[in-house]
mmCIF file of C-alpha atoms in Angstrom:
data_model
loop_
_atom_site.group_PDB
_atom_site.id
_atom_site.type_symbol
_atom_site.label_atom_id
_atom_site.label_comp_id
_atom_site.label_asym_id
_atom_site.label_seq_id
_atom_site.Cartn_x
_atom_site.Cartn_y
_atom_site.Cartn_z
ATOM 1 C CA UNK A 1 15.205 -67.738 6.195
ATOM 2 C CA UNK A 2 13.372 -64.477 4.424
ATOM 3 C CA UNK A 3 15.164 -64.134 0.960
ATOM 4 C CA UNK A 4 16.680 -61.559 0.960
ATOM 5 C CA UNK A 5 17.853 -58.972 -1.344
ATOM 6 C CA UNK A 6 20.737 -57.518 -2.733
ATOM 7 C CA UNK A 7 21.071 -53.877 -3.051
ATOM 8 C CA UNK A 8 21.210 -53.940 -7.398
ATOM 9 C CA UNK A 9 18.307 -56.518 -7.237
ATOM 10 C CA UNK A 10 16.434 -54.472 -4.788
ATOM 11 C CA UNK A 11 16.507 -51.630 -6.859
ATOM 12 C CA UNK A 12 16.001 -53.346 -9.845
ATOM 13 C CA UNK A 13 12.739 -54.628 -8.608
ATOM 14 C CA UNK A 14 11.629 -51.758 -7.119
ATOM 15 C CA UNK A 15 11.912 -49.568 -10.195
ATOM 16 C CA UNK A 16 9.794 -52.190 -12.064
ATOM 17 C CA UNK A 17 7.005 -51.623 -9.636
ATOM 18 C CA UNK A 18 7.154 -47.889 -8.911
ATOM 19 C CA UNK A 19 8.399 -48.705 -5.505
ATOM 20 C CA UNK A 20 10.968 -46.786 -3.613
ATOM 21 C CA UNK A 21 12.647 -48.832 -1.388
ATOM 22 C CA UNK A 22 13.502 -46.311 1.090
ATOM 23 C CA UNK A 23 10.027 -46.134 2.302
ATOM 24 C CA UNK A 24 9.927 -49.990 2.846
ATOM 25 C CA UNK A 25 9.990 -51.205 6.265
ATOM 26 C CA UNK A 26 12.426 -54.362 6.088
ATOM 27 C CA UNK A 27 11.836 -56.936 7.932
ATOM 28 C CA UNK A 28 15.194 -59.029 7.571
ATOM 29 C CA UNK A 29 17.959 -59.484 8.902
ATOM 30 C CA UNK A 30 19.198 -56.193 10.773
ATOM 31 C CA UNK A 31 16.053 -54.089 9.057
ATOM 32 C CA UNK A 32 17.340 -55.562 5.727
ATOM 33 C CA UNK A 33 14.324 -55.561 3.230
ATOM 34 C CA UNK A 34 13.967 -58.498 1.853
ATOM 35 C CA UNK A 35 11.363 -60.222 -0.958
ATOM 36 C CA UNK A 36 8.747 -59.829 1.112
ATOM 37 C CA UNK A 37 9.157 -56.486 1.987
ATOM 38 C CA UNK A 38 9.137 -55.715 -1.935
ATOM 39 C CA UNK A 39 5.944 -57.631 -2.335
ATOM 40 C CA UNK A 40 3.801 -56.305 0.779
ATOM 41 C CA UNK A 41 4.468 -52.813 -0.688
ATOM 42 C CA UNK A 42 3.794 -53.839 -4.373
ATOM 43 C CA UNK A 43 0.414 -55.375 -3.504
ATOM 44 C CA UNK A 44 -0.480 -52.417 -0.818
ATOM 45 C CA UNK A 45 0.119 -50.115 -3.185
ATOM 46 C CA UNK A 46 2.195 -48.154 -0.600
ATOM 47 C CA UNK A 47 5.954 -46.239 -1.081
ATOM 48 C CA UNK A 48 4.777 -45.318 -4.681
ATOM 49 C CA UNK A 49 7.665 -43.386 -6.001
ATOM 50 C CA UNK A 50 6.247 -40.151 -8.307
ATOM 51 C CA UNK A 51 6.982 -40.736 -11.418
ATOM 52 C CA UNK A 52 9.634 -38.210 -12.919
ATOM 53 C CA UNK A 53 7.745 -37.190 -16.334
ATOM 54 C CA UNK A 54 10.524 -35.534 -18.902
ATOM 55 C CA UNK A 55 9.711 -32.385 -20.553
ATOM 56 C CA UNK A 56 10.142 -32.212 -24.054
ATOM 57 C CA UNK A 57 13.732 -30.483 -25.328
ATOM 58 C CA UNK A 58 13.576 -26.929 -25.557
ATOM 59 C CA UNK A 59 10.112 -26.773 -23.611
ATOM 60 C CA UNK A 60 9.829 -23.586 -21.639
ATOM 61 C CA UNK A 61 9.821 -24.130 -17.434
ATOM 62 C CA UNK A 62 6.431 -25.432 -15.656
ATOM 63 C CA UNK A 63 4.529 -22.558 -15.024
ATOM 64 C CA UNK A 64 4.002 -21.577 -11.285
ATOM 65 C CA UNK A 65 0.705 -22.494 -9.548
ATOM 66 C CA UNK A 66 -2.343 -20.426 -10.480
ATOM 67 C CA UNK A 67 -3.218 -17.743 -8.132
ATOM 68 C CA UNK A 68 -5.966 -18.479 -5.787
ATOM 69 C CA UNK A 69 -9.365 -17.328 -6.930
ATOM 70 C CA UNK A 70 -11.545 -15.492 -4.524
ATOM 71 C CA UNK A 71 -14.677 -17.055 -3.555
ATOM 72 C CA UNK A 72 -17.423 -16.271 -6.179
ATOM 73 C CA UNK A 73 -20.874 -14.905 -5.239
ATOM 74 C CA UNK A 74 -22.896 -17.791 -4.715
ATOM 75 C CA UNK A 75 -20.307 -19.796 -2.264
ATOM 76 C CA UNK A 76 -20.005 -15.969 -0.269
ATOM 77 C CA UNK A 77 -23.938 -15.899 0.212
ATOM 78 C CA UNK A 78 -24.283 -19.918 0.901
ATOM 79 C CA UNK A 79 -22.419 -18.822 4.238
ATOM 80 C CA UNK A 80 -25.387 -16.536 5.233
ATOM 81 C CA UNK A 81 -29.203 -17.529 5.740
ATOM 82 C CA UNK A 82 -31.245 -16.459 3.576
ATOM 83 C CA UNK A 83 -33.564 -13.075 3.795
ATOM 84 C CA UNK A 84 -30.766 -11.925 6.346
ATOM 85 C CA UNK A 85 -29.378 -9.598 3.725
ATOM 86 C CA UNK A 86 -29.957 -7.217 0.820
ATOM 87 C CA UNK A 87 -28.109 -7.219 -1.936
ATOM 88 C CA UNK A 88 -26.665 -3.705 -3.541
ATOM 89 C CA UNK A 89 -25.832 -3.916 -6.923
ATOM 90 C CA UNK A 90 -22.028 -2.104 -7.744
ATOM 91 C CA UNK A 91 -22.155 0.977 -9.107
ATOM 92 C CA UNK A 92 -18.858 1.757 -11.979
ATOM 93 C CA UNK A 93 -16.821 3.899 -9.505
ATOM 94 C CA UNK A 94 -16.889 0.923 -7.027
ATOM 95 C CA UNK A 95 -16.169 -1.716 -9.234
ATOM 96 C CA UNK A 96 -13.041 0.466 -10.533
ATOM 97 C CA UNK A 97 -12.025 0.866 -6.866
ATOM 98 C CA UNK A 98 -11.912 -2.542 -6.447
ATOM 99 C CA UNK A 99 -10.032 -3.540 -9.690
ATOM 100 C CA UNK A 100 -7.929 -0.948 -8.692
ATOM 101 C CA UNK A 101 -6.736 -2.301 -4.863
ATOM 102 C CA UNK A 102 -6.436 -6.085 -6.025
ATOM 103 C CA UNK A 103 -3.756 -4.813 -8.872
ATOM 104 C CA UNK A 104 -2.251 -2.558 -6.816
ATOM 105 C CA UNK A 105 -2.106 -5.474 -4.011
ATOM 106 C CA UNK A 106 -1.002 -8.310 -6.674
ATOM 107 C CA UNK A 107 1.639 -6.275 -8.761
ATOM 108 C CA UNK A 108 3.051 -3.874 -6.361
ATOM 109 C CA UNK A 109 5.490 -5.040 -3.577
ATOM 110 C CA UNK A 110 4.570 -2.913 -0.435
ATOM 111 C CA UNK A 111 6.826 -2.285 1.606
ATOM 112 C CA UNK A 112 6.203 0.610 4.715
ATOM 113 C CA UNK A 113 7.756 2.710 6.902
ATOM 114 C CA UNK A 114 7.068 4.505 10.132
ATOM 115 C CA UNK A 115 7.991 7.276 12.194
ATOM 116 C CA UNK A 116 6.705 9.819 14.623
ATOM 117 C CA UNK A 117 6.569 13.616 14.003
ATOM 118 C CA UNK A 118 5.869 16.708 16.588
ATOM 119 C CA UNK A 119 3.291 18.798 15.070
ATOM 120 C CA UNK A 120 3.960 21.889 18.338
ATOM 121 C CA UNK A 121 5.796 23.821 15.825
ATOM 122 C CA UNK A 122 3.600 23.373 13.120
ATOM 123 C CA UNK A 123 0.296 24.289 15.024
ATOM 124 C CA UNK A 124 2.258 27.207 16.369
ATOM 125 C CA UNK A 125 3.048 28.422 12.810
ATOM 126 C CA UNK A 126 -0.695 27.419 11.409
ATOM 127 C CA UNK A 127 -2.717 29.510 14.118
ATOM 128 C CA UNK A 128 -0.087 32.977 13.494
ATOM 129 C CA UNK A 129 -0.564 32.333 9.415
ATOM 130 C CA UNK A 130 -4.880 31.711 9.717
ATOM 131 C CA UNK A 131 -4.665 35.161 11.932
ATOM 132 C CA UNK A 132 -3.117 36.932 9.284
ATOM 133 C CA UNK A 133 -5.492 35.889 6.420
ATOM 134 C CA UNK A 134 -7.228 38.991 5.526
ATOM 135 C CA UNK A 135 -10.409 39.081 5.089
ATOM 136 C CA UNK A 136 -12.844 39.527 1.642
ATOM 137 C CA UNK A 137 -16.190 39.525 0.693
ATOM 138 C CA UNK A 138 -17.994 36.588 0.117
ATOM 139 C CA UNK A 139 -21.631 35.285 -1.468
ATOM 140 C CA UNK A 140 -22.122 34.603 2.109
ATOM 141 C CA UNK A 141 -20.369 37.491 3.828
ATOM 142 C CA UNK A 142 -16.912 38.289 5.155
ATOM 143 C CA UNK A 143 -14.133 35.334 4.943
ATOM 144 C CA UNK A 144 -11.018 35.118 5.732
ATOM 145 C CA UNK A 145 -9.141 34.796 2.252
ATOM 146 C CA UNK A 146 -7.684 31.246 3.214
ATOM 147 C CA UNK A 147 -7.946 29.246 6.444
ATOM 148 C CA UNK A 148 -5.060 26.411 6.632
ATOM 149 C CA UNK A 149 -5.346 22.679 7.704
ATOM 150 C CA UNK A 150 -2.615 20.677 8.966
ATOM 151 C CA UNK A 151 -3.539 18.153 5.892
ATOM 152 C CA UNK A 152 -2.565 21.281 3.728
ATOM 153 C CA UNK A 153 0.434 21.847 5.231
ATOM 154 C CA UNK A 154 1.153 17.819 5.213
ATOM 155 C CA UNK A 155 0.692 18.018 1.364
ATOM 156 C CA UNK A 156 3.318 21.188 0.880
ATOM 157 C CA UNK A 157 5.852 19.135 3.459
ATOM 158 C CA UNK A 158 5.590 15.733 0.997
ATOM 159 C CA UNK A 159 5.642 17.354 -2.185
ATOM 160 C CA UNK A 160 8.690 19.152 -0.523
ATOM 161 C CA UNK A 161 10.765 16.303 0.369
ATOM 162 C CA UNK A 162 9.831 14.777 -2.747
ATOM 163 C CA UNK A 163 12.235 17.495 -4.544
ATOM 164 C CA UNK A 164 14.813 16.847 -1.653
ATOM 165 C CA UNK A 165 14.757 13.211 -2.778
ATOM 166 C CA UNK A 166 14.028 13.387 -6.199
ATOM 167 C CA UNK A 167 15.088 9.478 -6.450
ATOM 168 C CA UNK A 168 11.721 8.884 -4.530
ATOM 169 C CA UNK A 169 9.349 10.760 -7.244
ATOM 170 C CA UNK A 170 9.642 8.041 -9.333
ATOM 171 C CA UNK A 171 7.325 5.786 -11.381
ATOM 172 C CA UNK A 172 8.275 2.252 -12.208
ATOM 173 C CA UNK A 173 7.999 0.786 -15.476
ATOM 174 C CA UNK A 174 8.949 -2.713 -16.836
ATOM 175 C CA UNK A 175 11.299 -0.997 -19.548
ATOM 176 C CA UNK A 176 12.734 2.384 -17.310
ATOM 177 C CA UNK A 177 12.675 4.407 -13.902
ATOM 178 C CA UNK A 178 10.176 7.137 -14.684
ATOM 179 C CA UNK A 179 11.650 9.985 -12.692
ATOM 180 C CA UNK A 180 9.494 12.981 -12.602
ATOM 181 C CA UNK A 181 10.425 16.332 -12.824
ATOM 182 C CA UNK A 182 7.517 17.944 -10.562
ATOM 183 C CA UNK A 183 5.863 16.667 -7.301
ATOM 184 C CA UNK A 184 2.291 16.316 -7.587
ATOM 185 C CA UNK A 185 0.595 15.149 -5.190
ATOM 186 C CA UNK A 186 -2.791 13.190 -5.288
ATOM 187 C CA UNK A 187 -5.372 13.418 -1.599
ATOM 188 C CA UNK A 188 -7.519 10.946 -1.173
ATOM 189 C CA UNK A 189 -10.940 12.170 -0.684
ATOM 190 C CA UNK A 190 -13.773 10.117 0.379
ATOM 191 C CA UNK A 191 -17.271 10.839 -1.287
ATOM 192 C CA UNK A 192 -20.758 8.567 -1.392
ATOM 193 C CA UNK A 193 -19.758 5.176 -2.576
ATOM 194 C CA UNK A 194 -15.634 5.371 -3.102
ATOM 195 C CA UNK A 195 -12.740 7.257 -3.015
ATOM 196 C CA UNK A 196 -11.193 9.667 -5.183
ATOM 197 C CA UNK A 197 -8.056 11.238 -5.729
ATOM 198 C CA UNK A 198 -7.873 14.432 -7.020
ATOM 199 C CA UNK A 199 -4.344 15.846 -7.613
ATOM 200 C CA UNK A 200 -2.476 19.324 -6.279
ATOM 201 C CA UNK A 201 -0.077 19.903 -9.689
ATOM 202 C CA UNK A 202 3.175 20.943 -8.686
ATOM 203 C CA UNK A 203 2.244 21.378 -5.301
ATOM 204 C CA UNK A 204 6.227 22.213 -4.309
ATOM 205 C CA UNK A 205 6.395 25.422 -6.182
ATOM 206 C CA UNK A 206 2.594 26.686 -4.294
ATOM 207 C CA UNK A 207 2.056 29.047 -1.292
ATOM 208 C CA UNK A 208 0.130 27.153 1.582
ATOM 209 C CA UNK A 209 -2.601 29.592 1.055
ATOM 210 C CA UNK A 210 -2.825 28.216 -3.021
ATOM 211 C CA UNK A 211 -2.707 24.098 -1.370
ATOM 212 C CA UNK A 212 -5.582 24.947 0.728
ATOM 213 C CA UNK A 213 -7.869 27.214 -1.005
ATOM 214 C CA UNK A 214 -7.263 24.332 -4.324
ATOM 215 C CA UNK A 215 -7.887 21.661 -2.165
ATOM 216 C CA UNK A 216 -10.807 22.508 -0.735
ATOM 217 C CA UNK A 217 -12.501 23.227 -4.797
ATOM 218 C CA UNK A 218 -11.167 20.024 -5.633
ATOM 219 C CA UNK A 219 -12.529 18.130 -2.547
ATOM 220 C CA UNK A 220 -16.213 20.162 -2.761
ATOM 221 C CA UNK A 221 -16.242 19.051 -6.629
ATOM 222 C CA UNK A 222 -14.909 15.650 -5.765
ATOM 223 C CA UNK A 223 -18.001 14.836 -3.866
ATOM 224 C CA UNK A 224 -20.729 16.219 -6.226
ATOM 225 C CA UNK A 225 -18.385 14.616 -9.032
ATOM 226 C CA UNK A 226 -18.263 17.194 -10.826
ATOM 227 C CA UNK A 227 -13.747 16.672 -11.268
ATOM 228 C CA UNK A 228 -12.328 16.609 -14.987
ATOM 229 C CA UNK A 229 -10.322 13.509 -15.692
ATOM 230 C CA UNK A 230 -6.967 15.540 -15.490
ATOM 231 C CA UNK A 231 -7.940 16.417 -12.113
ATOM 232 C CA UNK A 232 -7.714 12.932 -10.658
ATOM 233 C CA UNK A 233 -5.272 10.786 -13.077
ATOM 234 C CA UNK A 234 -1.563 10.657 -12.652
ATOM 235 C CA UNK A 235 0.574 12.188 -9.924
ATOM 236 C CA UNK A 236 3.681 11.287 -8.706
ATOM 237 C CA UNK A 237 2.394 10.527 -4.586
ATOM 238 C CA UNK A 238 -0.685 10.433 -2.783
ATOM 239 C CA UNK A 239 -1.488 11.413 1.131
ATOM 240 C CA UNK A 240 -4.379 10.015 3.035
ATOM 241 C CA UNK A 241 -4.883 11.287 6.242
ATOM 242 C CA UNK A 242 -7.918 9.532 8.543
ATOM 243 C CA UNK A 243 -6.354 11.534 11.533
ATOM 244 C CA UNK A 244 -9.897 13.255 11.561
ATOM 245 C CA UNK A 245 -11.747 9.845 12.728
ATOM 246 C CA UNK A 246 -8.796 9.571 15.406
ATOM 247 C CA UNK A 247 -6.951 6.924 13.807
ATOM 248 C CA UNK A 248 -3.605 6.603 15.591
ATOM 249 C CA UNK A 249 -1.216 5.267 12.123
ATOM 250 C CA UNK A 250 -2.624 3.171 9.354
ATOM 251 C CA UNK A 251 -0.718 1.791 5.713
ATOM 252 C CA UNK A 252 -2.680 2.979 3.213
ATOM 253 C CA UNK A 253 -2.692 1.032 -0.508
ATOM 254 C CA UNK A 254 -0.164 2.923 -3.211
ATOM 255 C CA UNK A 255 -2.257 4.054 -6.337
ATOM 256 C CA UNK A 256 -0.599 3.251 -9.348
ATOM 257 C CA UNK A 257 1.406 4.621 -11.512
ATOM 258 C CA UNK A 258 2.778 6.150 -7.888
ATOM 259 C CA UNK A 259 5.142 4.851 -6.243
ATOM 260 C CA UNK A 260 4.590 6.338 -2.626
ATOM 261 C CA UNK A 261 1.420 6.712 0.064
ATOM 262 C CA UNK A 262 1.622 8.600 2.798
ATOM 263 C CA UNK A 263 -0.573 7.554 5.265
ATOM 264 C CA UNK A 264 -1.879 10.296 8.428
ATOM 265 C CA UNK A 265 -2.994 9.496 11.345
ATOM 266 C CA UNK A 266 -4.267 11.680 14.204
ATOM 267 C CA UNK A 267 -1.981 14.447 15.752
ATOM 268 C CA UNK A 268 -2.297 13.694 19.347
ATOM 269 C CA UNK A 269 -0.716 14.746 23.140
ATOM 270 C CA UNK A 270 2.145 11.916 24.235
ATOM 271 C CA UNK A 271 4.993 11.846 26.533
ATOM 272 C CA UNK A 272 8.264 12.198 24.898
ATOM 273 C CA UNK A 273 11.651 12.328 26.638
ATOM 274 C CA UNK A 274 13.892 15.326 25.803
ATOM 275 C CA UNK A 275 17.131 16.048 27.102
ATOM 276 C CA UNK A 276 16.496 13.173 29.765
ATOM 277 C CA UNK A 277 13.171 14.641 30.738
ATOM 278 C CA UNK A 278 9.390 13.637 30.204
ATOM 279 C CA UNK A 279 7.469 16.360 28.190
ATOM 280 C CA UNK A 280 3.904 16.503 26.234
ATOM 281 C CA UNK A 281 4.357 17.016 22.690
ATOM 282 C CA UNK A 282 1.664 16.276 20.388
ATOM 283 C CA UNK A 283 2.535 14.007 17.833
ATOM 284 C CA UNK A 284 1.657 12.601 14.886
ATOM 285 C CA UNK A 285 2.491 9.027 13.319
ATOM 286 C CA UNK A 286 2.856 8.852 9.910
ATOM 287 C CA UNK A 287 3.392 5.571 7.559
ATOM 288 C CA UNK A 288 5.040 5.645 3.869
ATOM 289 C CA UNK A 289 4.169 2.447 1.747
ATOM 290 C CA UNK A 290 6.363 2.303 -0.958
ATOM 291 C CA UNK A 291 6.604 0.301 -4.161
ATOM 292 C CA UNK A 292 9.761 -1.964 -3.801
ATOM 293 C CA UNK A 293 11.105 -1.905 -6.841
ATOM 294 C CA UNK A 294 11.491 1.623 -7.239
ATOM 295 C CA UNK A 295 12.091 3.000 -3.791
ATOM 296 C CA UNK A 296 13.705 1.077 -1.602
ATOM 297 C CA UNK A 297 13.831 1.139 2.259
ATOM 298 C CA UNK A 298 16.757 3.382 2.583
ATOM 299 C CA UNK A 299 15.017 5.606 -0.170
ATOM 300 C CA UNK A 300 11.938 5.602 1.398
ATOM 301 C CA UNK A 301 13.203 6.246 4.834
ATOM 302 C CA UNK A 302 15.861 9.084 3.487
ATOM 303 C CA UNK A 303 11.747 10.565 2.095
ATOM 304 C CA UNK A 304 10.230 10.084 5.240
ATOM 305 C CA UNK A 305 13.130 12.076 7.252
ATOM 306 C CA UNK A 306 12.653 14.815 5.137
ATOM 307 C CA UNK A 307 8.824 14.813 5.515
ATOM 308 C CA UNK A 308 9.684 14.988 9.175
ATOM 309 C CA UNK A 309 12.019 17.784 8.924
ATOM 310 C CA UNK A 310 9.737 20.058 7.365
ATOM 311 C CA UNK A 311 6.820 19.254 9.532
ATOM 312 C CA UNK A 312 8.942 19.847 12.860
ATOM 313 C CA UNK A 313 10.506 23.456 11.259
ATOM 314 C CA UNK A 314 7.489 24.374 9.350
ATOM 315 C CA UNK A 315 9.356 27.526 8.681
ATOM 316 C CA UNK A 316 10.620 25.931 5.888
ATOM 317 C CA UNK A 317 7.606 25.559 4.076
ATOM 318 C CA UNK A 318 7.160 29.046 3.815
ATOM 319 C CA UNK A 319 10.556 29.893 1.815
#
């Protein structure tokens, strides 16, 4: 008969080998492991138990797992032949870009909303306002003094309902809730090579007619780079609209120190019921991505209703 074991000399044994029993397959009597059993595993080397190592007294907890590195240049072009490629070196602004989006991605939770806004009204009220722009005299002729885009009028309504929800023009910081006392509001503006942000200052408390004519300076001397450091660092928010490239919705990266991106995407004709009814209405989808830990989903979606708001009675905007 097998010799078999008792439970404290099974035990026993198996602690002075490193074996745990329970991953023994016994071969005695009714699956009881017996000496044998013990012995197969010893010399296979098999149900190794991990050995429990004690840290010292007073020793801080392990450390979590490094973060994965990306893959570094030579492993990325091993995966290509070579002579299929050219290589372009990375100019400052893009290297900032990039250190830029991998903190903002590794440090800031994201978190997004969605909705849907009808833009009828808004069109309405953009076509009556560019008819009465009166006209001056230009380098290059006659002008009208201003001539509105919807993405003007988007940056009025979110610097807007940033003031209705002043809990959402916030700034976190490890030590306090900055909470800011204006809403300005960064546009992202794409130029050779990058992106840049430059930054409407207290966009709220401006005519529509101020947004645009400012915005389109800022955006001519973003692209020739000619913009002062002030005029693209800070802000409370930032809107980037790629509704001109017919982009449907998106969820665009937050910029710190912000703590809110709106993203815009293209205003276009869909069926809507009203009243129990099918009727076109163009729309637009819009997406907020929000930093976590200082506006929350209600927060953010309290924001986002009052973006809406304004956007469907544009009216609004103008008092």
């Amino acid at each position: 008969m097998k010799d078999a074991l008792s439970p404290r000399r099974s035990r026993r044994i198996a602690k002075e080998a490193g074996v745990d029993v329970s991953g023994v397959t016994g071969t005695g009597p009714h699956g009881r492991v017996v000496k044998a059993d013990v012995d197969a595993a010893i010399a296979g080397g098999g149900a190794k138990a991990a050995p429990a190592a004690k840290a010292p007294a007073g020793a801080p907890a392990a450390a979590s797992a490094p973060a994965v590195k990306a893959m570094s240049d030579d492993q990325v072009l091993k995966l290509f032949e070579e002579g299929s490629y050219e290589l372009v070196p990375h100019d400052n602004m893009r290297k900032t870009i990039a250190r830029r989006l991998v903190e903002a991605k590794t440090t800031i939770p994201h978190f997004y909303l969605t909705l849907d806004c009808e833009l009828d009204a808004l069109l309405a009220l953009r076509t009556q306002i560019n008819a009465a722009a009166p006209i001056k005299k230009t380098d290059k002729g006659e002008a009208p003094a201003y001539k509105l885009s919807v993405n003007d009028m988007v940056i009025k309504a979110m610097a807007m309902a940033l003031k209705a929800v002043p809990d959402a023009n916030a700034s976190w910081t490890e030590g306090a809730m900055v909470k800011h006392k204006h809403a300005d509001v960064g546009v992202a503006v794409s130029i050779p090579g990058g992106l840049i942000t430059p930054i409407i200052r207290h966009a709220d408390e401006k005519s529509l007619s101020t947004i645009s004519n400012e915005m389109k300076d800022l955006a001519s001397r973003a692209r020739s780079r000619k913009l002062k450091p002030e005029e693209y660092q800070g802000g409370t928010t930032a809107v980037s609209n790629l509704g001109m490239f017919g982009i449907k919705d998106f969820a665009a990266v937050i910029n710190p120190p912000h703590a809110t991106i709106l993203a815009v995407g293209a205003g276009e004709e869909r069926a809507v019921v009203k009243n129990g009814e099918i009727k076109i209405a163009t729309v637009m989808s819009v997406t907020l991505s929000t930093d976590h830990r200082a506006v929350d989903g209600a927060l953010g979606a309290e924001l986002l209703v009052a973006f809406k708001r304004l956007i469907e009675n544009p009216m609004g905007m103008l008092v």
